[in-house]
Short mmCIF file of C-alpha atoms (C1' of nucleotides) in Angstrom, two decimals:
data_model
loop_
_atom_site.label_atom_id
_atom_site.label_comp_id
_atom_site.label_asym_id
_atom_site.label_seq_id
_atom_site.Cartn_x
_atom_site.Cartn_y
_atom_site.Cartn_z
CA MET S 1 -7.51 39.40 -38.20
CA VAL S 2 -11.10 38.43 -37.96
CA THR S 3 -13.16 38.21 -41.10
CA ALA S 4 -16.39 40.17 -41.10
CA LEU S 5 -19.31 37.94 -40.32
CA GLU S 6 -21.09 38.81 -43.54
CA ASN S 7 -18.36 37.18 -45.56
CA ASP S 8 -18.73 33.82 -43.87
CA PRO S 9 -21.85 32.16 -45.13
CA ASP S 10 -20.04 28.85 -44.59
CA TYR S 11 -20.47 28.80 -40.85
CA ARG S 12 -24.02 30.01 -41.07
CA GLN S 13 -24.81 27.11 -43.35
CA LEU S 14 -23.03 24.73 -41.05
CA LEU S 15 -25.36 25.77 -38.26
CA ARG S 16 -28.45 25.54 -40.43
CA ASP S 17 -27.53 22.09 -41.63
CA ALA S 18 -27.40 21.01 -38.02
CA GLY S 19 -30.93 22.29 -37.53
CA LEU S 20 -29.76 25.22 -35.42
CA ARG S 21 -30.85 28.82 -35.64
CA VAL S 22 -28.22 31.24 -36.81
CA THR S 23 -27.88 33.91 -34.18
CA PRO S 24 -25.20 36.58 -34.23
CA GLN S 25 -23.75 35.11 -31.06
CA ARG S 26 -23.40 31.67 -32.59
CA ALA S 27 -21.97 33.12 -35.76
CA SER S 28 -19.31 34.99 -33.81
CA ILE S 29 -18.39 31.99 -31.75
CA VAL S 30 -18.16 29.64 -34.69
CA THR S 31 -16.19 32.14 -36.71
CA ILE S 32 -13.67 32.53 -33.94
CA LEU S 33 -13.38 28.84 -33.39
CA SER S 34 -12.90 28.19 -37.10
CA GLU S 35 -10.21 30.77 -37.54
CA THR S 36 -8.05 29.88 -34.61
CA ASP S 37 -5.24 27.39 -34.64
CA ASP S 38 -5.19 26.69 -30.95
CA HIS S 39 -7.73 25.10 -28.67
CA PRO S 40 -9.55 27.78 -26.75
CA ASN S 41 -11.46 27.27 -23.55
CA VAL S 42 -14.73 28.99 -22.78
CA GLU S 43 -13.02 32.00 -21.29
CA ASP S 44 -10.91 32.54 -24.42
CA LEU S 45 -13.94 32.18 -26.64
CA TYR S 46 -15.96 34.53 -24.50
CA GLU S 47 -13.36 37.27 -24.61
CA LYS S 48 -12.80 37.03 -28.34
CA ALA S 49 -16.50 36.78 -29.07
CA ARG S 50 -17.11 39.91 -27.02
CA ALA S 51 -14.72 41.81 -29.25
CA LEU S 52 -16.88 40.95 -32.25
CA ASP S 53 -20.22 41.26 -30.55
CA ASP S 54 -20.50 42.73 -27.11
CA THR S 55 -23.82 41.12 -26.36
CA VAL S 56 -22.42 37.63 -25.98
CA SER S 57 -22.63 36.20 -22.48
CA VAL S 58 -20.65 33.42 -20.90
CA ALA S 59 -23.75 31.33 -20.50
CA THR S 60 -24.31 31.50 -24.22
CA VAL S 61 -20.79 30.40 -24.95
CA TYR S 62 -21.33 27.39 -22.73
CA ARG S 63 -24.70 26.64 -24.29
CA THR S 64 -23.37 27.09 -27.79
CA MET S 65 -20.46 24.78 -27.23
CA SER S 66 -22.74 22.18 -25.80
CA VAL S 67 -25.12 22.44 -28.70
CA LEU S 68 -22.31 22.34 -31.24
CA GLU S 69 -20.73 19.38 -29.54
CA ASN S 70 -24.02 17.56 -29.67
CA ALA S 71 -24.33 18.33 -33.33
CA GLY S 72 -20.87 16.90 -33.85
CA LEU S 73 -19.48 20.19 -35.12
CA VAL S 74 -17.18 20.71 -32.21
CA ARG S 75 -15.04 18.50 -30.08
CA LYS S 76 -14.59 18.99 -26.38
CA LEU S 77 -11.16 18.25 -24.99
CA VAL S 78 -11.38 17.37 -21.32
CA MET S 79 -8.24 18.22 -19.44
CA ASP S 80 -7.03 16.77 -16.16
CA ASP S 81 -6.74 19.95 -14.21
CA ALA S 82 -7.92 22.83 -16.36
CA PRO S 83 -11.14 23.95 -17.98
CA ALA S 84 -12.21 22.09 -21.10
CA ARG S 85 -10.96 23.28 -24.46
CA TYR S 86 -12.64 23.07 -27.82
CA GLU S 87 -11.82 22.60 -31.46
CA MET S 88 -13.82 22.32 -34.63
CA THR S 89 -14.28 18.67 -35.42
CA PRO S 90 -11.25 18.12 -37.59
CA PRO S 91 -11.52 16.64 -41.08
CA THR S 92 -8.60 14.38 -40.30
CA ASP S 93 -8.62 12.85 -36.88
CA HIS S 94 -5.96 13.60 -34.37
CA ASP S 95 -5.28 13.24 -30.70
CA HIS S 96 -3.49 15.48 -28.25
CA LEU S 97 -0.35 15.68 -26.25
CA VAL S 98 0.13 18.07 -23.36
CA ASP S 99 3.62 19.22 -22.54
CA VAL S 100 3.58 18.90 -18.75
CA ASP S 101 6.30 21.50 -18.33
CA SER S 102 5.10 24.26 -20.62
CA GLY S 103 1.41 23.42 -20.80
CA ASP S 104 1.56 23.42 -24.60
CA LEU S 105 -1.03 21.38 -26.42
CA VAL S 106 0.35 19.56 -29.44
CA GLU S 107 -1.76 17.81 -32.03
CA ILE S 108 -0.82 14.26 -32.82
CA PRO S 109 -1.24 13.84 -36.53
CA GLY S 110 -2.22 10.69 -38.29
CA THR S 111 -4.95 8.15 -37.91
CA GLU S 112 -2.96 5.32 -36.42
CA ILE S 113 -4.37 5.82 -32.96
CA ALA S 114 -7.95 6.11 -34.16
CA GLU S 115 -7.62 2.99 -36.27
CA LEU S 116 -6.24 0.97 -33.43
CA MET S 117 -9.03 2.09 -31.17
CA GLY S 118 -11.66 1.18 -33.68
CA ARG S 119 -10.19 -2.27 -33.94
CA VAL S 120 -9.91 -2.69 -30.20
CA ALA S 121 -13.47 -1.50 -29.59
CA ALA S 122 -14.75 -3.87 -32.25
CA GLU S 123 -13.06 -6.76 -30.48
CA LEU S 124 -15.04 -5.91 -27.36
CA GLY S 125 -18.27 -5.74 -29.36
CA TYR S 126 -18.50 -2.00 -29.47
CA GLN S 127 -18.72 0.65 -32.12
CA ILE S 128 -16.92 3.91 -31.42
CA VAL S 129 -18.96 7.04 -30.87
CA SER S 130 -15.96 9.18 -30.08
CA HIS S 131 -12.61 8.74 -28.56
CA HIS S 132 -10.28 11.06 -26.85
CA THR S 133 -6.70 10.54 -25.98
CA VAL S 134 -4.55 12.92 -24.04
CA ILE S 135 -0.93 12.08 -23.57
CA ARG S 136 0.93 13.98 -20.90
CA ALA S 137 4.58 14.06 -21.79
CA ARG S 138 7.88 15.81 -21.39
CA LYS S 139 10.38 16.83 -24.03
CA THR S 140 13.25 14.37 -24.31
CA MET I 1 -16.33 -8.25 2.54
CA VAL I 2 -13.63 -5.88 3.64
CA THR I 3 -10.47 -7.28 5.13
CA ALA I 4 -9.48 -5.93 8.53
CA LEU I 5 -6.83 -3.30 8.22
CA GLU I 6 -4.41 -5.13 10.45
CA ASN I 7 -4.15 -7.92 7.92
CA ASP I 8 -3.04 -5.65 5.12
CA PRO I 9 0.51 -4.65 5.74
CA ASP I 10 0.85 -4.49 1.94
CA TYR I 11 -0.92 -1.20 1.58
CA ARG I 12 0.76 0.27 4.59
CA GLN I 13 4.12 -0.58 3.07
CA LEU I 14 3.01 0.85 -0.23
CA LEU I 15 2.40 4.17 1.47
CA ARG I 16 5.66 4.10 3.36
CA ASP I 17 7.64 3.33 0.25
CA ALA I 18 6.15 6.44 -1.29
CA GLY I 19 7.40 8.45 1.66
CA LEU I 20 3.90 8.98 3.00
CA ARG I 21 2.71 8.64 6.55
CA VAL I 22 0.42 5.77 7.25
CA THR I 23 -2.72 7.18 8.79
CA PRO I 24 -5.85 5.14 9.45
CA GLN I 25 -7.71 7.26 6.90
CA ARG I 26 -5.19 6.52 4.17
CA ALA I 27 -5.13 2.86 5.07
CA SER I 28 -8.93 2.65 4.77
CA ILE I 29 -9.00 4.44 1.48
CA VAL I 30 -6.21 2.41 -0.07
CA THR I 31 -7.72 -0.83 1.19
CA ILE I 32 -11.05 0.00 -0.38
CA LEU I 33 -9.49 1.05 -3.63
CA SER I 34 -7.41 -2.11 -3.80
CA GLU I 35 -10.26 -4.45 -3.14
CA THR I 36 -12.76 -3.03 -5.57
CA ASP I 37 -13.13 -4.04 -9.17
CA ASP I 38 -14.83 -0.92 -10.38
CA HIS I 39 -13.60 2.64 -10.61
CA PRO I 40 -14.99 4.63 -7.73
CA ASN I 41 -15.25 8.39 -7.60
CA VAL I 42 -14.56 10.42 -4.50
CA GLU I 43 -18.11 10.11 -3.26
CA ASP I 44 -18.01 6.30 -3.50
CA LEU I 45 -14.70 6.19 -1.71
CA TYR I 46 -15.89 8.53 0.97
CA GLU I 47 -18.97 6.48 1.74
CA LYS I 48 -17.13 3.18 1.84
CA ALA I 49 -14.27 4.61 3.85
CA ARG I 50 -16.74 5.97 6.38
CA ALA I 51 -18.04 2.47 6.95
CA LEU I 52 -14.56 1.38 7.97
CA ASP I 53 -13.60 4.49 9.81
CA ASP I 54 -16.14 7.15 10.58
CA THR I 55 -13.59 9.88 11.05
CA VAL I 56 -12.74 10.15 7.36
CA SER I 57 -13.74 13.42 5.75
CA VAL I 58 -14.31 14.23 2.08
CA ALA I 59 -11.43 16.65 2.10
CA THR I 60 -9.12 13.88 3.17
CA VAL I 61 -10.34 11.61 0.41
CA TYR I 62 -9.56 14.34 -2.10
CA ARG I 63 -6.20 15.01 -0.54
CA THR I 64 -5.34 11.36 -0.34
CA MET I 65 -6.22 10.73 -3.95
CA SER I 66 -4.15 13.68 -5.01
CA VAL I 67 -1.19 12.52 -2.98
CA LEU I 68 -1.50 8.95 -4.21
CA GLU I 69 -1.79 10.10 -7.78
CA ASN I 70 1.33 12.14 -7.38
CA ALA I 71 3.12 9.14 -5.96
CA GLY I 72 2.01 7.17 -9.00
CA LEU I 73 0.04 4.69 -6.90
CA VAL I 74 -3.29 5.73 -8.25
CA ARG I 75 -4.59 6.76 -11.62
CA LYS I 76 -7.19 9.44 -12.09
CA LEU I 77 -9.71 8.89 -14.85
CA VAL I 78 -11.13 12.18 -16.05
CA MET I 79 -14.63 11.84 -17.41
CA ASP I 80 -16.41 14.14 -19.81
CA ASP I 81 -19.38 14.97 -17.71
CA ALA I 82 -19.02 13.28 -14.35
CA PRO I 83 -16.70 13.47 -11.37
CA ALA I 84 -13.29 11.86 -11.77
CA ARG I 85 -12.88 8.19 -10.96
CA TYR I 86 -9.85 6.41 -9.62
CA GLU I 87 -8.11 3.07 -9.85
CA MET I 88 -4.95 1.61 -8.43
CA THR I 89 -2.22 1.96 -10.98
CA PRO I 90 -2.62 -1.36 -12.74
CA PRO I 91 0.33 -3.71 -13.16
CA THR I 92 -0.65 -4.22 -16.78
CA ASP I 93 -1.66 -1.08 -18.56
CA HIS I 94 -5.11 -0.63 -19.90
CA ASP I 95 -7.38 2.07 -21.22
CA HIS I 96 -11.09 2.61 -20.84
CA LEU I 97 -14.25 2.44 -22.83
CA VAL I 98 -17.48 4.02 -21.68
CA ASP I 99 -20.73 2.51 -22.88
CA VAL I 100 -22.65 5.65 -23.80
CA ASP I 101 -26.01 3.96 -23.29
CA SER I 102 -25.50 2.21 -19.98
CA GLY I 103 -22.66 4.29 -18.55
CA ASP I 104 -20.63 1.13 -17.94
CA LEU I 105 -16.90 1.51 -17.80
CA VAL I 106 -15.04 -1.32 -19.52
CA GLU I 107 -11.33 -1.88 -19.28
CA ILE I 108 -9.50 -2.31 -22.52
CA PRO I 109 -6.91 -5.00 -21.96
CA GLY I 110 -3.58 -5.20 -23.65
CA THR I 111 -0.71 -2.86 -24.17
CA GLU I 112 -1.18 -2.16 -27.84
CA ILE I 113 -2.56 1.30 -27.27
CA ALA I 114 0.12 2.26 -24.78
CA GLU I 115 2.85 1.04 -27.08
CA LEU I 116 1.53 2.96 -30.02
CA MET I 117 1.35 6.11 -27.94
CA GLY I 118 4.87 5.74 -26.73
CA ARG I 119 6.03 5.44 -30.31
CA VAL I 120 3.99 8.37 -31.48
CA ALA I 121 5.15 10.60 -28.62
CA ALA I 122 8.75 9.64 -29.33
CA GLU I 123 8.30 10.74 -32.94
CA LEU I 124 7.30 14.17 -31.70
CA GLY I 125 10.31 14.33 -29.40
CA TYR I 126 8.45 13.59 -26.21
CA GLN I 127 8.63 11.03 -23.48
CA ILE I 128 5.31 9.93 -21.98
CA VAL I 129 4.52 10.86 -18.42
CA SER I 130 1.05 9.40 -18.54
CA HIS I 131 -1.61 8.85 -21.08
CA HIS I 132 -5.29 8.53 -20.82
CA THR I 133 -7.68 7.27 -23.41
CA VAL I 134 -11.39 7.14 -23.07
CA ILE I 135 -13.40 5.67 -25.88
CA ARG I 136 -17.09 6.41 -25.87
CA ALA I 137 -18.87 3.63 -27.71
CA ARG I 138 -22.09 1.76 -28.22
CA LYS I 139 -22.73 -1.97 -28.35
CA THR I 140 -22.96 -3.27 -31.89
"C1'" DC T 1 -43.66 41.94 -45.16
"C1'" DA T 2 -46.40 41.21 -40.81
"C1'" DT T 3 -46.54 38.00 -37.16
"C1'" DG T 4 -46.99 33.80 -34.11
"C1'" DT T 5 -44.15 30.70 -31.87
"C1'" DA T 6 -40.49 27.92 -30.52
"C1'" DA T 7 -35.86 28.57 -29.76
"C1'" DA T 8 -32.16 31.43 -28.05
"C1'" DT T 9 -30.37 34.93 -25.02
"C1'" DG T 10 -28.65 37.66 -20.85
"C1'" DC T 11 -28.51 38.01 -16.28
"C1'" DG T 12 -27.53 36.52 -11.94
"C1'" DA T 13 -28.36 32.95 -8.81
"C1'" DA T 14 -27.63 27.95 -8.02
"C1'" DT T 15 -25.01 23.64 -8.32
"C1'" DT T 16 -21.19 20.65 -8.32
"C1'" DA T 17 -16.66 19.25 -7.86
"C1'" DT T 18 -12.73 20.38 -5.77
"C1'" DT T 19 -9.44 23.17 -2.91
"C1'" DC T 20 -7.98 25.94 1.06
"C1'" DG T 21 -7.04 27.95 5.73
"C1'" DC T 22 -6.48 27.00 10.12
"C1'" DA T 23 -6.35 25.02 14.69
"C1'" DG T 24 -5.86 20.79 16.69
"C1'" DA T 25 -4.35 15.77 16.43
"C1'" DT T 26 -0.93 12.18 15.30
"C1'" DG T 27 2.71 9.46 12.85
"C1'" DT T 28 7.59 8.92 12.84
"C1'" DC T 29 12.25 9.34 14.02
"C1'" DA T 30 15.82 10.53 17.07
"C1'" DT U 1 9.20 10.01 25.26
"C1'" DG U 2 9.42 14.13 22.98
"C1'" DA U 3 9.65 17.27 19.00
"C1'" DC U 4 7.71 18.55 15.02
"C1'" DA U 5 6.51 18.16 10.44
"C1'" DT U 6 2.74 16.04 8.40
"C1'" DC U 7 -2.21 15.05 8.47
"C1'" DT U 8 -6.76 15.74 9.56
"C1'" DG U 9 -11.63 17.62 10.08
"C1'" DC U 10 -14.30 21.32 9.53
"C1'" DG U 11 -16.47 24.71 7.12
"C1'" DA U 12 -15.74 28.37 4.14
"C1'" DA U 13 -13.95 29.59 -0.52
"C1'" DT U 14 -13.19 28.85 -5.52
"C1'" DA U 15 -13.82 27.58 -10.15
"C1'" DA U 16 -16.30 25.69 -13.76
"C1'" DT U 17 -20.52 24.94 -15.42
"C1'" DT U 18 -25.68 24.88 -15.41
"C1'" DC U 19 -30.28 26.75 -14.55
"C1'" DG U 20 -34.57 29.71 -14.09
"C1'" DC U 21 -36.91 33.06 -15.95
"C1'" DA U 22 -38.35 37.12 -18.26
"C1'" DT U 23 -37.29 39.06 -22.67
"C1'" DT U 24 -35.83 38.95 -27.36
"C1'" DT U 25 -35.33 37.09 -31.92
"C1'" DA U 26 -34.98 33.89 -36.03
"C1'" DC U 27 -37.61 32.30 -39.34
"C1'" DA U 28 -41.66 29.59 -41.36
"C1'" DT U 29 -46.07 30.75 -42.90
"C1'" DG U 30 -49.70 33.32 -44.55
#
DNA sequence: CATGTAAATGCGAATTATTCGCAGATGTCA
DNA sequence: TGACATCTGCGAATAATTCGCATTTACATG
């Protein structure tokens, strides 16, 4: 069930804090993205957003995701052979594992990976902006 | 300088061992990929392959990379916002770091990351098929 | 609240990377 | 030396994403 937009001042504020205008389209998209547990691609978002607000266009979904990614509110997950998926930037970092047989996307909990990467980047004289790991694996 | 194809039975054997036919196009492409230190995309490969053998077509470069990737001879590096790049599957594993300012692609040496991922995947009941990490970072 | 203005939107066309279909060429193996 | 499955080039087709532009709209300011 999707919460009525009027009851979600949170997301509106999130947008404002990022210096972005709060449009109904953006509100719908962010609401959907916040309330889902999976990692939708643009098509998913477009369809669900349309159900809330039938003025949303695909182009706007793309533009919104780009803008949100830039603002650091959203993370883009680039897949090997499928359209990109998105998730709200998670409070606790995690990486992803794709089940090559079923296509499932599993979150890898914990910060071990992130910590190691930070250390490794530091050794090379770099500071991490973002990192993205996708493991392709098969159930044992 | 590019070594004459006739002097590179290595790559030809590599293809045969993978059950693939050795065509001049594939030989050119594999030679180029083996002798380069950077991580070319299809366009790079196409241009360089043309210099060796002007019958090579883009479609064949794509097909060859796909076939080589499937055979595990080549690794595809999926970038966020640019065409995929390729490298020969390295004897010692490594991951990649993109300098967000210059666009440079730096190899991360060592097996620490790979080991950690193997462990983490195992904990989730999976066995790694491949993993791919791209760190986006900025010089400190 | 009226309103000027930059920012955002929808639409469809354009781009970009990649794949496909097919007819002809060519490795490989008997 | 065939036979034939595999490859190839070509150009057309797809799929994902971006762009151009005319119109609308959020929102700061008076």
